């Protein structure tokens, strides 16, 4: 049984007001994202926009967000944030912010929790948007737009290192973007690779789904979506490969291979050949002739691996000494923590994170942080599997794109990290929001708007049954009379 998920019964001005409130919510989300992207601590004031946004949700939806298994993850994170703020053994003092009446001093913990709180709001907004529309179409367009922006930044605004020396004839031809807000210099290629690991398989999944719809006779909108998603994938993959962030490439390639197997005929052969070709090229770059004099790149790789071991030892020492609290939120980089748990070679350098996302959560929250990661992985895996089994085959490229993106970043996160406090952490919440939306609206029906078919709730089934019986009784009474 198919039915509309929209419950707005207002008409005229009331309906228009509700629609305007929906657009206002997304405007507020965009303003918060733009503010929280910036390194300036004054970004925390943007969280005040959450107050009217949550008010709009209550007025428009009669709730704060739709229920999904991800609620457990969100509530567990919020509890850990509050607990860490109270019990963290190391403190970074206060931050001085610009207020309407002059300087305002707030604890550093308030600054730190801003991005995770926004992430929870973003995740729930994506799920609510899909539920209200009964469609994933707008979310797919938004995802593709983000993919294009991230691909352009990864390709033209990244700081290429010695790892890309063999590809320098291509890299040297690329124009440079140095004006993007919040990164007026350049992006660290390792940092932005973590974001691209999420979105590269996702773009491939959206492109496969959209091109299938076009082949089935869908309209121009699907053709446009397919074209832009393909462009986003090309930009992201080119940026990953030219930047030579190996952990991200190793994470992305298996997902692309899995997505290739969803194709048919010559397209499957071409996609598998693409994956095999670039896997071979990556191996050749790793073991082939060195272009850097004196095997400097090989020495740099060895030094990088050695330094990671030292970083992990320092992080594990923190978890051992503080198993229930860790060092506190974003405190791995704090000078007092660096002095207590030094890492050779980093006495005068900033060490932003533990270069492993599971270990980083342990440093931030202690063992409860590690349990949080395991809980999130288990919940999302179960949700995507349920959606895979319940949904129609046409939805599987989307489900596999989300799953492959999360898995690719998980592999990247074994040797590097985008902590919850990083500006690019919004990518995690975006992927979780898409996973929650696909789970909530499980049965995807092929069509121009990616309409969702869902099982009606128990009360609707009861009302429908009562209606059927009332009609049958009325007909029998009419026949007797």
Tab-separated table of C-alpha atoms in Angstrom, residues 1 13 31 52 87 92 118 122 186 205-206 229 261 306 364 377 382 409 461:
chain	number	residue	atom	x	y	z
A	1	UNK	CA	0.000	0.000	0.000
A	13	UNK	CA	-2.079	30.920	3.916
A	31	UNK	CA	24.032	29.688	8.002
A	52	UNK	CA	14.260	29.074	16.177
A	87	UNK	CA	34.815	15.153	34.204
A	92	UNK	CA	42.171	24.404	27.974
A	118	UNK	CA	25.316	20.870	14.697
A	122	UNK	CA	22.048	18.138	10.350
A	186	UNK	CA	45.485	25.626	0.946
A	205	UNK	CA	26.118	5.173	-6.363
A	206	UNK	CA	23.917	8.169	-7.177
A	229	UNK	CA	26.761	13.097	-10.125
A	261	UNK	CA	29.091	-5.342	-9.957
A	306	UNK	CA	57.236	5.298	12.416
A	364	UNK	CA	38.425	12.156	23.740
A	377	UNK	CA	28.957	1.008	13.230
A	382	UNK	CA	21.934	-3.087	10.581
A	409	UNK	CA	36.188	6.489	5.407
A	461	UNK	CA	-4.208	-0.370	9.239
